[in-house]
Tab-separated table of C-alpha atoms in Angstrom:
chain	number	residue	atom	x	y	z
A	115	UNK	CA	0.000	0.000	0.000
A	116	UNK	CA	2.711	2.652	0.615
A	117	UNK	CA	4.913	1.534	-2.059
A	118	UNK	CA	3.634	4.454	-4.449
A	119	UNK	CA	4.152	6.800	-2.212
A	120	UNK	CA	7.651	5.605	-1.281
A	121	UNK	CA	9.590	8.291	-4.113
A	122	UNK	CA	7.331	11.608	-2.693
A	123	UNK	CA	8.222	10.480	0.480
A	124	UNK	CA	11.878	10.497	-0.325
A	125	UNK	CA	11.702	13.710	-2.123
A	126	UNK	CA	10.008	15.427	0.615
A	127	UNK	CA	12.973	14.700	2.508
A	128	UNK	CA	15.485	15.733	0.050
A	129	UNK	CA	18.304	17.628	2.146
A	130	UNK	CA	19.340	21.484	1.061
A	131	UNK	CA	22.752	19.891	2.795
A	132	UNK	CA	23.168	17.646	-0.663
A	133	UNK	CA	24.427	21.057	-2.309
A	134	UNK	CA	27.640	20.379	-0.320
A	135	UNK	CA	29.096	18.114	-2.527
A	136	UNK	CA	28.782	19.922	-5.454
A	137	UNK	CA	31.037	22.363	-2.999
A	138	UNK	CA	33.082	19.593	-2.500
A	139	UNK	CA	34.073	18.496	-6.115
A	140	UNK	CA	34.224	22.002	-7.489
A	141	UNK	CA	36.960	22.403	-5.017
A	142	UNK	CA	38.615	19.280	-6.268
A	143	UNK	CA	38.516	20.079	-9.734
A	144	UNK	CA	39.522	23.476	-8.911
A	145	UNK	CA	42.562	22.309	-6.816
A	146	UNK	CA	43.826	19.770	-9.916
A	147	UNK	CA	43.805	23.043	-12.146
A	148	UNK	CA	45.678	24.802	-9.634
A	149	UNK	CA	48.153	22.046	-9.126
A	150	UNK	CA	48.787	21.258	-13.308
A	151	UNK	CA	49.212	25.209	-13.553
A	152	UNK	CA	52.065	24.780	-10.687
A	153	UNK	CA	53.724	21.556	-11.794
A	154	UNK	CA	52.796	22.407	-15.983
A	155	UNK	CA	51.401	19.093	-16.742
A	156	UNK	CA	47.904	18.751	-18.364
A	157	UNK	CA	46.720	15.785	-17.129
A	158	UNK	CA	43.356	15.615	-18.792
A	159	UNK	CA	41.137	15.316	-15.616
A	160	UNK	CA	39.909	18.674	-15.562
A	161	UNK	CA	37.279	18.309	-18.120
A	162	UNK	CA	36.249	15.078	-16.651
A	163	UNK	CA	35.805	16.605	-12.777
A	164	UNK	CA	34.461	19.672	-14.219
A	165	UNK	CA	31.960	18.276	-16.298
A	166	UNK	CA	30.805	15.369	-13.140
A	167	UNK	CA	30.416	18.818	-11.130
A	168	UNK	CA	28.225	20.713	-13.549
A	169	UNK	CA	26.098	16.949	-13.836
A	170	UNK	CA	25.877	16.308	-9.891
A	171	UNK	CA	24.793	20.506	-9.709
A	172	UNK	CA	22.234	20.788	-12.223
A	173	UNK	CA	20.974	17.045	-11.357
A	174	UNK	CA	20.587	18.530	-7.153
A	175	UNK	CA	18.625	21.792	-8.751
A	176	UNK	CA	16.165	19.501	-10.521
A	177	UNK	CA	15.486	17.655	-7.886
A	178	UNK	CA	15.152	20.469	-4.858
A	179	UNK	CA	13.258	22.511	-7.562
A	180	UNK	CA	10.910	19.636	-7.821
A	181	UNK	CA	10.487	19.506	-3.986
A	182	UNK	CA	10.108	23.393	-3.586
A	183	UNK	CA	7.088	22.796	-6.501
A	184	UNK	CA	5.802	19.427	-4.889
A	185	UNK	CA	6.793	20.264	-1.225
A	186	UNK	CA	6.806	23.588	-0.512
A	187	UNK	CA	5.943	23.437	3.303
A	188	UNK	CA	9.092	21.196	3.962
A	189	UNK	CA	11.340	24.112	1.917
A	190	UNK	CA	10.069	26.582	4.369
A	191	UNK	CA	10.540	24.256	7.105
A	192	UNK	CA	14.384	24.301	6.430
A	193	UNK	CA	14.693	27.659	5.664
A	194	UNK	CA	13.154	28.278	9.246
A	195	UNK	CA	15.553	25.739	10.500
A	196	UNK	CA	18.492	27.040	12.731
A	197	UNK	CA	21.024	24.806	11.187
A	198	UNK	CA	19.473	23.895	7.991
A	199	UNK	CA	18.694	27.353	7.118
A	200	UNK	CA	22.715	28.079	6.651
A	201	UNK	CA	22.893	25.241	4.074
A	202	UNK	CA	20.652	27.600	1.512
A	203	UNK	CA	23.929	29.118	0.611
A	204	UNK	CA	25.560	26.460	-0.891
A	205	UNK	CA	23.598	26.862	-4.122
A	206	UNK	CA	25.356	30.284	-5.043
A	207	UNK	CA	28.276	29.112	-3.172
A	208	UNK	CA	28.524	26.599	-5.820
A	209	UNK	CA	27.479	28.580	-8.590
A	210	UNK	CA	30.246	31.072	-7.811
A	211	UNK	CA	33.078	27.989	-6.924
A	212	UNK	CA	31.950	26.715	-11.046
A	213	UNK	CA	32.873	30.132	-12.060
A	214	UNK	CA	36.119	29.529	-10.828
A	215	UNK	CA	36.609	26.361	-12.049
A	216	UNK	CA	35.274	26.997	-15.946
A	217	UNK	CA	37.678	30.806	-15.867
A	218	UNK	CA	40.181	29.232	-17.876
A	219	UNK	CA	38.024	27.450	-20.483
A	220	UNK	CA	35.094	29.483	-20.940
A	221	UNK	CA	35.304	33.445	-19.450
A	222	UNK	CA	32.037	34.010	-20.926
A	223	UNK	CA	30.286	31.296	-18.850
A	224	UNK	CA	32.094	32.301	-16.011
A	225	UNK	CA	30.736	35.977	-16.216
A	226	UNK	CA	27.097	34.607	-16.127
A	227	UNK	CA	27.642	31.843	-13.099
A	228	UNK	CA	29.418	34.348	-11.344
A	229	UNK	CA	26.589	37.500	-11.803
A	230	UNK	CA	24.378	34.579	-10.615
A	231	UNK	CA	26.161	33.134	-8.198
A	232	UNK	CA	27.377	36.637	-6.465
A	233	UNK	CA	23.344	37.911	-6.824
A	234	UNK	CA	22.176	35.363	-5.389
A	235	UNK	CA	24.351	34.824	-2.384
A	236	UNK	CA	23.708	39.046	-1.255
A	237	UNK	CA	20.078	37.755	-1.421
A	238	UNK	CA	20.636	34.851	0.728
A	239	UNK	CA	22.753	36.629	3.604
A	240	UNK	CA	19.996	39.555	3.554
A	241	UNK	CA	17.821	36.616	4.406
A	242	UNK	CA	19.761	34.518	6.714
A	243	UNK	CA	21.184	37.937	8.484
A	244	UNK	CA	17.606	39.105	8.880
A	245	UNK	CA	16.643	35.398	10.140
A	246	UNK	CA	19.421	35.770	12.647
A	247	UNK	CA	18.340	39.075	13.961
A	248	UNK	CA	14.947	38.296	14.664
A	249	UNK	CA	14.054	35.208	15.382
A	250	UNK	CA	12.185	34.034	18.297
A	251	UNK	CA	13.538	30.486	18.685
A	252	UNK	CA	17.137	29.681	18.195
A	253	UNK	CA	19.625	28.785	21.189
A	254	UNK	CA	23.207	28.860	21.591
A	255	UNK	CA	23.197	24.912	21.621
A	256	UNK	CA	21.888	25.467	17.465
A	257	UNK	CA	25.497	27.108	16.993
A	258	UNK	CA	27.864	25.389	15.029
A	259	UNK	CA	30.286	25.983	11.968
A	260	UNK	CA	27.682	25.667	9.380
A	261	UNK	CA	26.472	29.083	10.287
A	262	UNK	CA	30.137	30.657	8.725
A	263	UNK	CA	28.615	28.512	5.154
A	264	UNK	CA	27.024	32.586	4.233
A	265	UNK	CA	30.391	34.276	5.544
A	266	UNK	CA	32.598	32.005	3.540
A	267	UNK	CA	30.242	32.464	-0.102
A	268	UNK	CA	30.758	36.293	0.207
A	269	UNK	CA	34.789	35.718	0.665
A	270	UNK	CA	34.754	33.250	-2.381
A	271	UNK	CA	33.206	35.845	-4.949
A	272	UNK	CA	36.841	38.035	-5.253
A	273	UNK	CA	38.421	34.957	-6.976
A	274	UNK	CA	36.764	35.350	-10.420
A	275	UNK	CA	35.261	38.707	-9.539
A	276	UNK	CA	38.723	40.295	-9.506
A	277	UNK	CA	39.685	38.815	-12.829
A	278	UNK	CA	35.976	39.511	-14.923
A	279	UNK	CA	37.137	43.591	-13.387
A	280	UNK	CA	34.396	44.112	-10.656
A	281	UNK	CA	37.165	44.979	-8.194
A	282	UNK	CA	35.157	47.366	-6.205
A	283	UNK	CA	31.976	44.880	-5.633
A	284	UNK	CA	34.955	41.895	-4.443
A	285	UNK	CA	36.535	44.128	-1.890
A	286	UNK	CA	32.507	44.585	-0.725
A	287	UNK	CA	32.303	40.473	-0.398
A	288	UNK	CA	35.355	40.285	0.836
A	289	UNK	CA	34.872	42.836	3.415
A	290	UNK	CA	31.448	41.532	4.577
A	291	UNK	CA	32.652	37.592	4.610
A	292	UNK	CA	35.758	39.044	7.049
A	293	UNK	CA	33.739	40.789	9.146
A	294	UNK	CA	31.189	37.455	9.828
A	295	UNK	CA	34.303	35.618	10.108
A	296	UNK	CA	35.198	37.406	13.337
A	297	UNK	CA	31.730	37.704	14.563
A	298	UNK	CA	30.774	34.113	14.278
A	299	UNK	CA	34.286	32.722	14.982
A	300	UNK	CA	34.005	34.473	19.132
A	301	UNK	CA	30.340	33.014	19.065
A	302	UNK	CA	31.706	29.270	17.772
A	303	UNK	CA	34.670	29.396	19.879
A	304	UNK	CA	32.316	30.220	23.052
A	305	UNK	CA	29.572	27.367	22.185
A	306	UNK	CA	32.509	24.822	21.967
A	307	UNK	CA	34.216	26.138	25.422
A	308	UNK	CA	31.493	26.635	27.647
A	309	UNK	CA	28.367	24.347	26.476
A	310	UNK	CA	27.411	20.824	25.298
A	311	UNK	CA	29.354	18.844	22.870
A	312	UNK	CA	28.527	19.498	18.816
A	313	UNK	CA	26.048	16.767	18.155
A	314	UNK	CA	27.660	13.718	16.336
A	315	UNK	CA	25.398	14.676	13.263
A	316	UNK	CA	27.501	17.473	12.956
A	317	UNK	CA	30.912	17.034	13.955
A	318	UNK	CA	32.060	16.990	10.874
A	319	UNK	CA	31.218	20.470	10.528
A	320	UNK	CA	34.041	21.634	12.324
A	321	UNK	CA	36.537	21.514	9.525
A	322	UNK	CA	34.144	24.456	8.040
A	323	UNK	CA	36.504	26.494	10.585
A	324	UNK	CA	39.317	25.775	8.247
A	325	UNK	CA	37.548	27.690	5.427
A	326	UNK	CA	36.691	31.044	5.891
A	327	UNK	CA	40.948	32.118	6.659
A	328	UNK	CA	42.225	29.545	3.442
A	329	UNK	CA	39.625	31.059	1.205
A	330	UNK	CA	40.319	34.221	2.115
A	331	UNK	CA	43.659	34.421	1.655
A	332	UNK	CA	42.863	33.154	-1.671
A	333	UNK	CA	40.630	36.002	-2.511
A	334	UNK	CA	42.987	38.586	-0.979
A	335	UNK	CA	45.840	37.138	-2.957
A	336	UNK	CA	43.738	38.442	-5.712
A	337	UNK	CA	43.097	41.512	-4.441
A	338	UNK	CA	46.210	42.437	-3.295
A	339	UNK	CA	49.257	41.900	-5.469
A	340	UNK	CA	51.993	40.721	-3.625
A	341	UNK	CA	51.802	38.554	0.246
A	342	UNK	CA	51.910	41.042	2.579
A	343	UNK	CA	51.423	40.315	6.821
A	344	UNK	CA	47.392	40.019	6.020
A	345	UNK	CA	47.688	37.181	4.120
A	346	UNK	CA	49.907	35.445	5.965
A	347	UNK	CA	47.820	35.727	9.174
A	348	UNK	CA	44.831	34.252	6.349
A	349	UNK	CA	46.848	31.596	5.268
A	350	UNK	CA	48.463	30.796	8.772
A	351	UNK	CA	45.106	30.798	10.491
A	352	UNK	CA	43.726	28.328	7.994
A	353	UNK	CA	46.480	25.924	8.503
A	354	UNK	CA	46.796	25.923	12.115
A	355	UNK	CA	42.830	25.094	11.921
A	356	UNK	CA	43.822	21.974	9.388
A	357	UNK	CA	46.158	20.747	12.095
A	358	UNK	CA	44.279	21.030	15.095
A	359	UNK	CA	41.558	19.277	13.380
A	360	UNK	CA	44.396	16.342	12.311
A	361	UNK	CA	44.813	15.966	15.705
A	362	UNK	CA	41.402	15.000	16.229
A	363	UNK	CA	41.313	12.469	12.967
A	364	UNK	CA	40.497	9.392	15.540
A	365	UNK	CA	37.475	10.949	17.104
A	366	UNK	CA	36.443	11.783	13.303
A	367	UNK	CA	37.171	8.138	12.273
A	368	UNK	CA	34.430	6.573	14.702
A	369	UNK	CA	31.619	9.004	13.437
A	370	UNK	CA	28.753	7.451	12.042
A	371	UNK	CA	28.293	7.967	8.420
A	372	UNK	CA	25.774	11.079	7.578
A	373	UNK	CA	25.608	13.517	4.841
A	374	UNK	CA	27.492	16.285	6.828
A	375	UNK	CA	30.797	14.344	6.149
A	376	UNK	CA	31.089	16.230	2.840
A	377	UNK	CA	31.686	19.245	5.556
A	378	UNK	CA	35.750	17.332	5.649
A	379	UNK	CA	35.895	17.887	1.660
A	380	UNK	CA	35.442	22.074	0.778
A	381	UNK	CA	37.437	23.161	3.111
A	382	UNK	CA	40.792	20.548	2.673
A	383	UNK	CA	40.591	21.920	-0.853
A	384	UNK	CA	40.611	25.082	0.295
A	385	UNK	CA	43.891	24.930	2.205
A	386	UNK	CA	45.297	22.891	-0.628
A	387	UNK	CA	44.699	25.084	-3.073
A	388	UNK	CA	45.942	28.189	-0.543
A	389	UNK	CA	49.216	26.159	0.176
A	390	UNK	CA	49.673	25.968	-3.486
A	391	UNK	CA	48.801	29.852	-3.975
A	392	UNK	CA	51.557	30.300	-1.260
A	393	UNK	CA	53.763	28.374	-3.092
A	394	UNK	CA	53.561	30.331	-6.108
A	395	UNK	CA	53.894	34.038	-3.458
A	396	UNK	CA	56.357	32.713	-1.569
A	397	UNK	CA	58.554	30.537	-3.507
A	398	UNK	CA	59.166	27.938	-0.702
A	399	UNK	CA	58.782	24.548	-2.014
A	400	UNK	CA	57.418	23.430	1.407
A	401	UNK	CA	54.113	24.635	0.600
A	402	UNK	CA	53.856	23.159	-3.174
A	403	UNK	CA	55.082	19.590	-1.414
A	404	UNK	CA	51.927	20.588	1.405
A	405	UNK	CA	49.622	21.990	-1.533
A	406	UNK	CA	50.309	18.504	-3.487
A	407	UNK	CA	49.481	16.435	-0.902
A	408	UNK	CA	46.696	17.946	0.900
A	409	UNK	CA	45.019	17.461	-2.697
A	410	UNK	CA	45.918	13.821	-2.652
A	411	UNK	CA	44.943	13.462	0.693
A	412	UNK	CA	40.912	15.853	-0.741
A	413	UNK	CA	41.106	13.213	-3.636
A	414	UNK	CA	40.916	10.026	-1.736
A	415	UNK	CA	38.613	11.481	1.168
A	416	UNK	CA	36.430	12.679	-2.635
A	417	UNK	CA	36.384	9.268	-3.345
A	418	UNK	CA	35.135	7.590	0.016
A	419	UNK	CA	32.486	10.241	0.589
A	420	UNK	CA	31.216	9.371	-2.703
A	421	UNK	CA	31.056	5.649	-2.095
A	422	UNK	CA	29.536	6.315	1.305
A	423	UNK	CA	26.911	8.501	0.066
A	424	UNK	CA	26.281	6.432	-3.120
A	425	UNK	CA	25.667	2.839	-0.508
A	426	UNK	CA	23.399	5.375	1.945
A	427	UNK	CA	21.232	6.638	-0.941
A	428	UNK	CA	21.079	2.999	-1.988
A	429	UNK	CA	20.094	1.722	1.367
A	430	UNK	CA	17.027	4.101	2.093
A	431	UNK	CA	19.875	6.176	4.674
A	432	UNK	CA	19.190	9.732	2.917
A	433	UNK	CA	16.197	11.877	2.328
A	434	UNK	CA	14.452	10.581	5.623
A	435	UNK	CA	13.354	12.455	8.345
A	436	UNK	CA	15.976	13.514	10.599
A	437	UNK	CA	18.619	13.017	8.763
């Protein structure tokens, strides 16, 4: 008797968090361009990641635009959530991070995705800002690293904006996704110190903290010219974050499985592809060796997360209720 039912059910359920992995790959395939442009091979998997990461986007927008059509009361639902609501980002998060990725082969592509992808983020931290100022029901327990998912979008747009020539409108992103950065990094810090435990769901989110200082010494590296003591404080925040969280890798390796583990992939590719931008300011082969294998390291962790999610879709694990 249910069995017709069973796909509606499924779509109802269909997480805003699935955006994440396009986050995820477009990093990867960003960090491979990064890394033949350093070592000046051409390796030929760019247009393979680049075209699974336009697939895997436009395949998620199908489907959540067929649940905000079919199930509109469960959209609103998340986009009242506390956590969930922060999530709503990743779709011009992604749409600017594809940008990136396509600036080499196609500019005029890139101009469109980007227009999109900065538009639409303003109009989603308007929202979520406005959200956070007056609502009625979230606690300090709902903190967690998700919330810097807005702050890190606005950061992101300088890294194609600078080379399309809006200068002026990156140095507003950039400027806004600094100043959240501060903000919510002095609320996360006090949630972690002086409260309960992150919930196991989202552990994972706390290599989001590595983010917002790599990526932003990625945009600043386009905004500014040469590495000045800024960017170094950027790039040397984001890495101590990456090793603090290595120290933790055995409480990460007993997690259970859930679809916040894509939270480990963005941000390693951020500090991978930051090393390698070091490299290239710096000259010091430590950070093209650290680059290199940071984006071996984002590969392999690429290719579990997509085996894991893959067997949970499979298995009825996904698109349930509180997951």
């Amino acid at each position: 008797m249910t069995t017709p039912t069973q796909p509606d059910s499924r779509l109802e359920h269909f997480p805003i968090s699935f955006f994440a992995m396009v986050m995820g790959m477009s990093g990867l395939t960003i960090g491979w361009e990064k890394a033949q442009h350093i070592l000046d091979l051409n390796l030929g998997v760019t247009p393979w990641l680049l075209g699974a990461t336009s697939v895997l986007f436009l395949t998620l927008v199908i489907l959540y635009g067929s649940k905000l059509m079919l199930y509109r009361q469960a959209v609103l639902s998340e986009l009242r959530h506390p956590v969930k609501l922060n999530f709503f980002p990743t779709i011009s998060i992604s749409l600017l991070l594809l940008s990136i990725a396509f600036l080499p082969l196609a500019p005029e592509l890139t101009h469109w995705l980007w227009l999109a992808g900065a538009t639409l983020h303003l109009a989603f931290m308007l929202y979520v800002v406005n959200v956070w100022m007056h609502h009625d029901h979230f606690k300090v327990q709902h903190m967690n690293p998700a919330w810097f998912i807005p702050a890190v979008g606005n950061v992101l747009v300088p890294v194609a904006g600078v080379p399309l020539g809006y200068v002026d409108v990156s140095w507003f992103f950039f400027s806004i996704g600094m100043l959240f950065w501060v903000m919510l990094m002095t609320i996360i810090l006090y949630r972690v110190l002086f409260h309960d435990p992150i919930d196991e769901r989202l552990m994972p989110t706390l290599f989001i903290l590595i983010a917002p200082p790599a990526v932003g010494f990625i945009a600043y590296s386009r905004l500014v010219p040469e590495l000045d003591a800024f960017g170094r404080i950027l790039y040397y925040a984001g890495l101590f974050f990456t090793l603090l969280l290595f120290t933790q890798a055995a409480r990460f390796l007993k997690l259970r499985f859930f679809l916040s583990w894509w939270a480990y992939s963005f941000p390693l590719a951020a500090i991978s592809i930051a090393s390698l931008v070091m490299f290239e300011r710096s000259g010091n082969d430590f950070y093209r060796y650290l680059g290199l294998g940071l984006l071996t390291l984002l590969t392999g962790i690429i290719l579990i997360l997509l085996t894991r999610t893959a067997n949970a879709v499979r298995q009825g694990g996904i698109c349930v209720p509180g997951h």
